[in-house]
Structures are given as C-alpha cells and as structure tokens.
mmCIF file with all atom_site columns, C-alpha atoms in Angstrom:
data_model
loop_
_atom_site.group_PDB
_atom_site.id
_atom_site.type_symbol
_atom_site.label_atom_id
_atom_site.label_alt_id
_atom_site.label_comp_id
_atom_site.label_asym_id
_atom_site.label_entity_id
_atom_site.label_seq_id
_atom_site.pdbx_PDB_ins_code
_atom_site.Cartn_x
_atom_site.Cartn_y
_atom_site.Cartn_z
_atom_site.occupancy
_atom_site.B_iso_or_equiv
_atom_site.pdbx_formal_charge
_atom_site.auth_seq_id
_atom_site.auth_comp_id
_atom_site.auth_asym_id
_atom_site.auth_atom_id
_atom_site.pdbx_PDB_model_num
ATOM 1   C CA . MET A 1 1   ? 9.693  63.007 -128.796 1.00 0.00 ? 248 MET A CA 1
ATOM 2   C CA . LYS A 1 2   ? 13.043 64.455 -127.549 1.00 0.00 ? 249 LYS A CA 1
ATOM 3   C CA . LYS A 1 3   ? 12.907 66.101 -124.118 1.00 0.00 ? 250 LYS A CA 1
ATOM 4   C CA . ALA A 1 4   ? 14.012 69.931 -124.766 1.00 0.00 ? 251 ALA A CA 1
ATOM 5   C CA . PRO A 1 5   ? 16.904 70.723 -122.552 1.00 0.00 ? 252 PRO A CA 1
ATOM 6   C CA . ARG A 1 6   ? 16.361 72.736 -119.648 1.00 0.00 ? 253 ARG A CA 1
ATOM 7   C CA . SER A 1 7   ? 18.222 76.344 -119.688 1.00 0.00 ? 254 SER A CA 1
ATOM 8   C CA . GLU A 1 8   ? 21.805 77.089 -118.253 1.00 0.00 ? 255 GLU A CA 1
ATOM 9   C CA . ALA A 1 9   ? 20.120 79.077 -115.488 1.00 0.00 ? 256 ALA A CA 1
ATOM 10  C CA . GLU A 1 10  ? 17.481 76.384 -114.201 1.00 0.00 ? 257 GLU A CA 1
ATOM 11  C CA . VAL A 1 11  ? 20.801 73.815 -114.261 1.00 0.00 ? 258 VAL A CA 1
ATOM 12  C CA . PHE A 1 12  ? 23.167 76.004 -112.982 1.00 0.00 ? 259 PHE A CA 1
ATOM 13  C CA . ALA A 1 13  ? 20.441 76.547 -109.732 1.00 0.00 ? 260 ALA A CA 1
ATOM 14  C CA . GLU A 1 14  ? 20.008 72.874 -109.269 1.00 0.00 ? 261 GLU A CA 1
ATOM 15  C CA . LEU A 1 15  ? 23.441 72.554 -109.038 1.00 0.00 ? 262 LEU A CA 1
ATOM 16  C CA . ALA A 1 16  ? 23.650 75.821 -106.873 1.00 0.00 ? 263 ALA A CA 1
ATOM 17  C CA . ASP A 1 17  ? 21.074 73.611 -103.879 1.00 0.00 ? 264 ASP A CA 1
ATOM 18  C CA . LEU A 1 18  ? 23.243 70.459 -104.434 1.00 0.00 ? 265 LEU A CA 1
ATOM 19  C CA . ALA A 1 19  ? 26.250 72.362 -102.981 1.00 0.00 ? 266 ALA A CA 1
ATOM 20  C CA . SER A 1 20  ? 24.409 73.477 -100.189 1.00 0.00 ? 267 SER A CA 1
ATOM 21  C CA . SER A 1 21  ? 23.850 70.179 -98.947  1.00 0.00 ? 268 SER A CA 1
ATOM 22  C CA . GLU A 1 22  ? 25.139 68.529 -96.125  1.00 0.00 ? 269 GLU A CA 1
ATOM 23  C CA . GLY A 1 23  ? 28.497 67.520 -96.416  1.00 0.00 ? 270 GLY A CA 1
ATOM 24  C CA . TYR A 1 24  ? 28.864 68.278 -99.976  1.00 0.00 ? 271 TYR A CA 1
ATOM 25  C CA . VAL A 1 25  ? 32.308 69.455 -99.562  1.00 0.00 ? 272 VAL A CA 1
ATOM 26  C CA . HIS A 1 26  ? 33.435 65.801 -98.940  1.00 0.00 ? 273 HIS A CA 1
ATOM 27  C CA . ALA A 1 27  ? 31.969 64.993 -102.318 1.00 0.00 ? 274 ALA A CA 1
ATOM 28  C CA . VAL A 1 28  ? 33.792 67.896 -104.088 1.00 0.00 ? 275 VAL A CA 1
ATOM 29  C CA . ALA A 1 29  ? 36.703 66.436 -102.204 1.00 0.00 ? 276 ALA A CA 1
ATOM 30  C CA . LEU A 1 30  ? 36.468 62.954 -103.761 1.00 0.00 ? 277 LEU A CA 1
ATOM 31  C CA . ILE A 1 31  ? 35.728 64.267 -107.425 1.00 0.00 ? 278 ILE A CA 1
ATOM 32  C CA . CYS A 1 32  ? 39.220 66.348 -107.049 1.00 0.00 ? 279 CYS A CA 1
ATOM 33  C CA . CYS A 1 33  ? 40.831 63.144 -106.132 1.00 0.00 ? 280 CYS A CA 1
ATOM 34  C CA . ARG A 1 34  ? 39.013 61.136 -108.794 1.00 0.00 ? 281 ARG A CA 1
ATOM 35  C CA . ASP A 1 35  ? 39.775 63.486 -111.554 1.00 0.00 ? 282 ASP A CA 1
ATOM 36  C CA . ASN A 1 36  ? 43.097 64.689 -110.852 1.00 0.00 ? 283 ASN A CA 1
ATOM 37  C CA . LEU A 1 37  ? 44.973 62.114 -109.116 1.00 0.00 ? 284 LEU A CA 1
ATOM 38  C CA . ILE A 1 38  ? 47.286 59.679 -111.191 1.00 0.00 ? 285 ILE A CA 1
ATOM 39  C CA . PRO A 1 39  ? 47.869 56.221 -109.606 1.00 0.00 ? 286 PRO A CA 1
ATOM 40  C CA . TYR A 1 40  ? 51.092 54.483 -111.060 1.00 0.00 ? 287 TYR A CA 1
ATOM 41  C CA . VAL A 1 41  ? 53.249 51.899 -110.101 1.00 0.00 ? 288 VAL A CA 1
ATOM 42  C CA . ASP A 1 42  ? 57.382 52.500 -109.811 1.00 0.00 ? 289 ASP A CA 1
ATOM 43  C CA . ASP A 1 43  ? 57.914 54.812 -113.272 1.00 0.00 ? 290 ASP A CA 1
ATOM 44  C CA . LEU A 1 44  ? 55.124 56.818 -114.446 1.00 0.00 ? 291 LEU A CA 1
ATOM 45  C CA . LYS A 1 45  ? 53.821 56.125 -118.096 1.00 0.00 ? 292 LYS A CA 1
ATOM 46  C CA . ALA A 1 46  ? 52.344 57.871 -120.548 1.00 0.00 ? 293 ALA A CA 1
ATOM 47  C CA . SER A 1 47  ? 49.539 55.307 -120.473 1.00 0.00 ? 294 SER A CA 1
ATOM 48  C CA . ASP A 1 48  ? 48.777 56.739 -116.605 1.00 0.00 ? 295 ASP A CA 1
ATOM 49  C CA . LEU A 1 49  ? 48.120 60.118 -117.692 1.00 0.00 ? 296 LEU A CA 1
ATOM 50  C CA . GLN A 1 50  ? 45.229 58.639 -119.876 1.00 0.00 ? 297 GLN A CA 1
ATOM 51  C CA . LYS A 1 51  ? 42.317 58.899 -117.411 1.00 0.00 ? 298 LYS A CA 1
ATOM 52  C CA . LEU A 1 52  ? 43.339 62.668 -118.055 1.00 0.00 ? 299 LEU A CA 1
ATOM 53  C CA . TYR A 1 53  ? 41.758 63.171 -120.835 1.00 0.00 ? 300 TYR A CA 1
ATOM 54  C CA . ARG A 1 54  ? 38.170 61.097 -120.365 1.00 0.00 ? 301 ARG A CA 1
ATOM 55  C CA . ARG A 1 55  ? 35.492 62.830 -121.368 1.00 0.00 ? 302 ARG A CA 1
ATOM 56  C CA . ASP A 1 56  ? 33.456 62.343 -118.203 1.00 0.00 ? 303 ASP A CA 1
ATOM 57  C CA . ARG A 1 57  ? 36.093 63.506 -115.530 1.00 0.00 ? 304 ARG A CA 1
ATOM 58  C CA . LEU A 1 58  ? 35.566 67.151 -114.392 1.00 0.00 ? 305 LEU A CA 1
ATOM 59  C CA . ILE A 1 59  ? 38.365 69.680 -115.663 1.00 0.00 ? 306 ILE A CA 1
ATOM 60  C CA . ARG A 1 60  ? 39.784 72.335 -113.297 1.00 0.00 ? 307 ARG A CA 1
ATOM 61  C CA . THR A 1 61  ? 37.014 75.196 -114.421 1.00 0.00 ? 308 THR A CA 1
ATOM 62  C CA . GLU A 1 62  ? 34.456 72.972 -113.164 1.00 0.00 ? 309 GLU A CA 1
ATOM 63  C CA . ILE A 1 63  ? 35.525 71.981 -110.098 1.00 0.00 ? 310 ILE A CA 1
ATOM 64  C CA . THR A 1 64  ? 36.687 75.909 -108.968 1.00 0.00 ? 311 THR A CA 1
ATOM 65  C CA . THR A 1 65  ? 32.917 76.684 -110.020 1.00 0.00 ? 312 THR A CA 1
ATOM 66  C CA . LEU A 1 66  ? 31.570 73.591 -107.811 1.00 0.00 ? 313 LEU A CA 1
ATOM 67  C CA . LEU A 1 67  ? 34.209 75.367 -105.015 1.00 0.00 ? 314 LEU A CA 1
ATOM 68  C CA . GLY A 1 68  ? 32.575 78.641 -105.655 1.00 0.00 ? 315 GLY A CA 1
ATOM 69  C CA . LEU A 1 69  ? 29.026 78.015 -105.087 1.00 0.00 ? 316 LEU A CA 1
ATOM 70  C CA . LEU A 1 70  ? 30.016 76.241 -101.952 1.00 0.00 ? 317 LEU A CA 1
ATOM 71  C CA . ALA A 1 71  ? 31.545 79.170 -100.877 1.00 0.00 ? 318 ALA A CA 1
ATOM 72  C CA . ARG A 1 72  ? 28.280 81.258 -101.002 1.00 0.00 ? 319 ARG A CA 1
ATOM 73  C CA . ARG A 1 73  ? 27.122 79.746 -97.841  1.00 0.00 ? 320 ARG A CA 1
ATOM 74  C CA . THR A 1 74  ? 28.551 78.671 -94.746  1.00 0.00 ? 321 THR A CA 1
ATOM 75  C CA . ILE A 1 75  ? 30.154 74.953 -95.776  1.00 0.00 ? 322 ILE A CA 1
ATOM 76  C CA . ASP A 1 76  ? 28.396 72.250 -93.362  1.00 0.00 ? 323 ASP A CA 1
ATOM 77  C CA . ALA A 1 77  ? 31.775 69.964 -92.690  1.00 0.00 ? 324 ALA A CA 1
ATOM 78  C CA . ALA A 1 78  ? 29.119 66.725 -91.524  1.00 0.00 ? 325 ALA A CA 1
ATOM 79  C CA . LEU A 1 79  ? 30.825 63.939 -92.929  1.00 0.00 ? 326 LEU A CA 1
ATOM 80  C CA . PRO A 1 80  ? 27.921 62.154 -95.407  1.00 0.00 ? 327 PRO A CA 1
ATOM 81  C CA . THR A 1 81  ? 27.529 58.262 -95.500  1.00 0.00 ? 328 THR A CA 1
ATOM 82  C CA . SER A 1 82  ? 29.240 56.580 -98.262  1.00 0.00 ? 329 SER A CA 1
ATOM 83  C CA . GLU A 1 83  ? 25.805 56.224 -100.504 1.00 0.00 ? 330 GLU A CA 1
ATOM 84  C CA . VAL A 1 84  ? 25.027 60.130 -99.916  1.00 0.00 ? 331 VAL A CA 1
ATOM 85  C CA . MET A 1 85  ? 28.267 60.897 -100.958 1.00 0.00 ? 332 MET A CA 1
ATOM 86  C CA . GLN A 1 86  ? 28.166 58.663 -104.105 1.00 0.00 ? 333 GLN A CA 1
ATOM 87  C CA . GLU A 1 87  ? 24.420 60.002 -104.452 1.00 0.00 ? 334 GLU A CA 1
ATOM 88  C CA . TYR A 1 88  ? 26.347 63.805 -104.444 1.00 0.00 ? 335 TYR A CA 1
ATOM 89  C CA . VAL A 1 89  ? 29.084 62.507 -107.090 1.00 0.00 ? 336 VAL A CA 1
ATOM 90  C CA . ALA A 1 90  ? 26.733 61.087 -109.524 1.00 0.00 ? 337 ALA A CA 1
ATOM 91  C CA . ARG A 1 91  ? 24.275 63.712 -109.236 1.00 0.00 ? 338 ARG A CA 1
ATOM 92  C CA . THR A 1 92  ? 27.131 66.235 -109.824 1.00 0.00 ? 339 THR A CA 1
ATOM 93  C CA . ASP A 1 93  ? 28.192 64.336 -113.264 1.00 0.00 ? 340 ASP A CA 1
ATOM 94  C CA . ALA A 1 94  ? 24.853 64.451 -114.376 1.00 0.00 ? 341 ALA A CA 1
ATOM 95  C CA . LEU A 1 95  ? 24.176 68.277 -113.632 1.00 0.00 ? 342 LEU A CA 1
ATOM 96  C CA . MET A 1 96  ? 27.510 68.958 -115.360 1.00 0.00 ? 343 MET A CA 1
ATOM 97  C CA . GLU A 1 97  ? 26.821 66.776 -118.243 1.00 0.00 ? 344 GLU A CA 1
ATOM 98  C CA . GLU A 1 98  ? 23.269 68.712 -118.659 1.00 0.00 ? 345 GLU A CA 1
ATOM 99  C CA . LEU A 1 99  ? 24.835 71.837 -118.221 1.00 0.00 ? 346 LEU A CA 1
ATOM 100 C CA . HIS A 1 100 ? 27.354 71.447 -121.253 1.00 0.00 ? 347 HIS A CA 1
ATOM 101 C CA . VAL A 1 101 ? 24.037 70.615 -122.811 1.00 0.00 ? 348 VAL A CA 1
ATOM 102 C CA . ALA A 1 102 ? 22.592 73.750 -121.836 1.00 0.00 ? 349 ALA A CA 1
ATOM 103 C CA . ILE A 1 103 ? 25.180 75.839 -123.016 1.00 0.00 ? 350 ILE A CA 1
ATOM 104 C CA . GLY A 1 104 ? 26.070 74.313 -126.062 1.00 0.00 ? 351 GLY A CA 1
ATOM 105 C CA . SER A 1 105 ? 22.017 73.622 -127.693 1.00 0.00 ? 352 SER A CA 1
ATOM 106 C CA . PRO A 1 106 ? 22.038 77.474 -128.691 1.00 0.00 ? 353 PRO A CA 1
ATOM 107 C CA . MET A 1 107 ? 24.983 76.901 -131.187 1.00 0.00 ? 354 MET A CA 1
ATOM 108 C CA . PHE A 1 108 ? 23.982 73.449 -132.297 1.00 0.00 ? 355 PHE A CA 1
ATOM 109 C CA . ASP A 1 109 ? 20.930 74.595 -133.113 1.00 0.00 ? 356 ASP A CA 1
ATOM 110 C CA . LEU A 1 110 ? 22.287 77.722 -135.134 1.00 0.00 ? 357 LEU A CA 1
ATOM 111 C CA . MET A 1 111 ? 24.220 75.273 -136.782 1.00 0.00 ? 358 MET A CA 1
ATOM 112 C CA . LYS A 1 112 ? 21.494 72.683 -137.809 1.00 0.00 ? 359 LYS A CA 1
ATOM 113 C CA . ALA A 1 113 ? 19.954 76.147 -139.427 1.00 0.00 ? 360 ALA A CA 1
ATOM 114 C CA . ALA A 1 114 ? 22.303 77.036 -141.329 1.00 0.00 ? 361 ALA A CA 1
ATOM 115 C CA . MET A 1 115 ? 23.355 73.268 -142.580 1.00 0.00 ? 362 MET A CA 1
ATOM 116 C CA . LYS A 1 116 ? 19.459 72.943 -143.524 1.00 0.00 ? 363 LYS A CA 1
ATOM 117 C CA . SER A 1 117 ? 19.495 76.431 -145.240 1.00 0.00 ? 364 SER A CA 1
ATOM 118 C CA . GLU A 1 118 ? 22.891 75.259 -147.076 1.00 0.00 ? 365 GLU A CA 1
ATOM 119 C CA . ILE A 1 119 ? 24.223 78.919 -145.443 1.00 0.00 ? 366 ILE A CA 1
ATOM 120 C CA . GLY A 1 120 ? 27.100 77.240 -144.083 1.00 0.00 ? 367 GLY A CA 1
ATOM 121 C CA . MET A 1 121 ? 29.418 78.353 -141.292 1.00 0.00 ? 368 MET A CA 1
ATOM 122 C CA . LEU A 1 122 ? 32.817 77.606 -143.814 1.00 0.00 ? 369 LEU A CA 1
ATOM 123 C CA . THR A 1 123 ? 30.458 78.402 -146.896 1.00 0.00 ? 370 THR A CA 1
ATOM 124 C CA . SER A 1 124 ? 32.108 82.295 -147.284 1.00 0.00 ? 371 SER A CA 1
ATOM 125 C CA . GLY A 1 125 ? 35.316 81.551 -147.445 1.00 0.00 ? 372 GLY A CA 1
ATOM 126 C CA . ALA A 1 126 ? 37.405 78.777 -146.747 1.00 0.00 ? 373 ALA A CA 1
ATOM 127 C CA . GLU A 1 127 ? 34.397 76.728 -148.925 1.00 0.00 ? 374 GLU A CA 1
ATOM 128 C CA . ARG A 1 128 ? 35.067 79.173 -151.709 1.00 0.00 ? 375 ARG A CA 1
ATOM 129 C CA . ARG A 1 129 ? 38.799 78.772 -151.628 1.00 0.00 ? 376 ARG A CA 1
ATOM 130 C CA . CYS A 1 130 ? 38.610 75.152 -151.626 1.00 0.00 ? 377 CYS A CA 1
ATOM 131 C CA . ALA A 1 131 ? 36.454 75.061 -154.473 1.00 0.00 ? 378 ALA A CA 1
ATOM 132 C CA . SER A 1 132 ? 39.076 77.867 -156.555 1.00 0.00 ? 379 SER A CA 1
ATOM 133 C CA . ARG A 1 133 ? 41.600 75.869 -155.627 1.00 0.00 ? 380 ARG A CA 1
ATOM 134 C CA . SER A 1 134 ? 40.027 72.433 -157.039 1.00 0.00 ? 381 SER A CA 1
ATOM 135 C CA . SER A 1 135 ? 39.054 74.225 -160.187 1.00 0.00 ? 382 SER A CA 1
ATOM 136 C CA . MET A 1 136 ? 42.783 75.371 -160.851 1.00 0.00 ? 383 MET A CA 1
ATOM 137 C CA . GLY A 1 137 ? 43.712 71.269 -160.545 1.00 0.00 ? 384 GLY A CA 1
ATOM 138 C CA . ALA A 1 138 ? 45.695 71.778 -157.005 1.00 0.00 ? 385 ALA A CA 1
ATOM 139 C CA . ASN A 1 139 ? 46.404 68.358 -156.288 1.00 0.00 ? 386 ASN A CA 1
ATOM 140 C CA . ARG A 1 140 ? 46.721 68.404 -152.540 1.00 0.00 ? 387 ARG A CA 1
ATOM 141 C CA . LEU A 1 141 ? 44.200 68.599 -150.151 1.00 0.00 ? 388 LEU A CA 1
ATOM 142 C CA . SER A 1 142 ? 44.192 72.321 -148.300 1.00 0.00 ? 389 SER A CA 1
ATOM 143 C CA . SER A 1 143 ? 43.842 72.358 -144.210 1.00 0.00 ? 390 SER A CA 1
ATOM 144 C CA . SER A 1 144 ? 40.226 74.322 -145.239 1.00 0.00 ? 391 SER A CA 1
ATOM 145 C CA . SER A 1 145 ? 39.554 71.213 -147.900 1.00 0.00 ? 392 SER A CA 1
ATOM 146 C CA . ILE A 1 146 ? 39.539 68.972 -144.663 1.00 0.00 ? 393 ILE A CA 1
ATOM 147 C CA . ALA A 1 147 ? 38.087 71.186 -142.254 1.00 0.00 ? 394 ALA A CA 1
ATOM 148 C CA . ILE A 1 148 ? 34.914 71.537 -144.854 1.00 0.00 ? 395 ILE A CA 1
ATOM 149 C CA . SER A 1 149 ? 35.122 67.862 -145.661 1.00 0.00 ? 396 SER A CA 1
ATOM 150 C CA . ARG A 1 150 ? 34.866 66.762 -141.381 1.00 0.00 ? 397 ARG A CA 1
ATOM 151 C CA . TRP A 1 151 ? 32.296 69.714 -141.201 1.00 0.00 ? 398 TRP A CA 1
ATOM 152 C CA . ARG A 1 152 ? 29.812 67.866 -143.944 1.00 0.00 ? 399 ARG A CA 1
ATOM 153 C CA . SER A 1 153 ? 30.314 64.478 -142.845 1.00 0.00 ? 400 SER A CA 1
ATOM 154 C CA . THR A 1 154 ? 28.981 65.388 -139.652 1.00 0.00 ? 401 THR A CA 1
ATOM 155 C CA . GLU A 1 155 ? 25.679 67.153 -141.553 1.00 0.00 ? 402 GLU A CA 1
ATOM 156 C CA . GLU A 1 156 ? 23.775 64.198 -140.844 1.00 0.00 ? 403 GLU A CA 1
ATOM 157 C CA . THR A 1 157 ? 24.828 63.210 -136.995 1.00 0.00 ? 404 THR A CA 1
ATOM 158 C CA . ILE A 1 158 ? 23.748 67.030 -136.256 1.00 0.00 ? 405 ILE A CA 1
ATOM 159 C CA . LEU A 1 159 ? 20.859 67.068 -138.311 1.00 0.00 ? 406 LEU A CA 1
ATOM 160 C CA . GLY A 1 160 ? 19.926 63.547 -136.638 1.00 0.00 ? 407 GLY A CA 1
#
C-alpha cells in the first residue's frame, strides 16, 4: 500500500527545524555552490550549462526559502564535520522533494478524479474544438489536438 504524503505544513516544519541546526548555514552555502556554479575549462560551452537543468538541483526560490528559514533564528555558524554537512544536504534535498509532492498532490488528485469521471480539464473547450476541426476535414494537427494527445497519453501514468 502506498504511503500517503505528509502535508505541506509538516514537511515545512521539519525543514525549519533542520535550518536551525548547528552549522546548517554551511550546508546552504554548499548547496548554492553545487547548484549554481558552472565549472568549465577554457571556453564555456552549452554542455557546461546542462547541470543547470537537472531536476534534482534547488532553484533560486528554494534556496531563498532556506535562507529565510535560517534568518528566523540566530544563525549558528559553527563548522560541522563533512559527514554532518553531507547529512544536512541530503536531508534538505529529500525534504524539498517531499515538499514538491505535498504541494502537487492535491492537484494530481483532482486530475485523477477528472480523468476517472471522464470530465477532463481539456474536454470543455480545446477537445471540442479539436473534434470539430477533425469533422471539418482539417489535415493538420492543431496545438490543442497535440496537447490533448499528450494529456491522454499520460492518463495511465497518473492513474497508475
């Protein structure tokens, strides 16, 4: 049985507790370097920038959230051991991923319910326009028909 995701408030509270840990500011600095610095040799190439598009990196707003949580209390700048710092970083990454699930879960639940009841979000307008164009003999794919096709192709994945 699949475990129900924790609420956004629960995950955020744990993230706030982590941010108040001794030396956590150094973990945030490490995350900033890991996710924003671009190492390259000689000339900067497009391939050097690929790491900026990884799904597992924290974006500016997420790092700003961590900084805001740090600023809530007196910052303890004691330097933790490298093992502790790696644990802080790993826990931060896991909590941010869990926060994404907690925030997105209600939306996906609504999408699942809509697909199960055959009242999809696109049914009202775009799908009807697509159907009417098809009946009129349109030979090209419209952007709405492509969107509907993509939407329907993910139905099994979401309902999974």
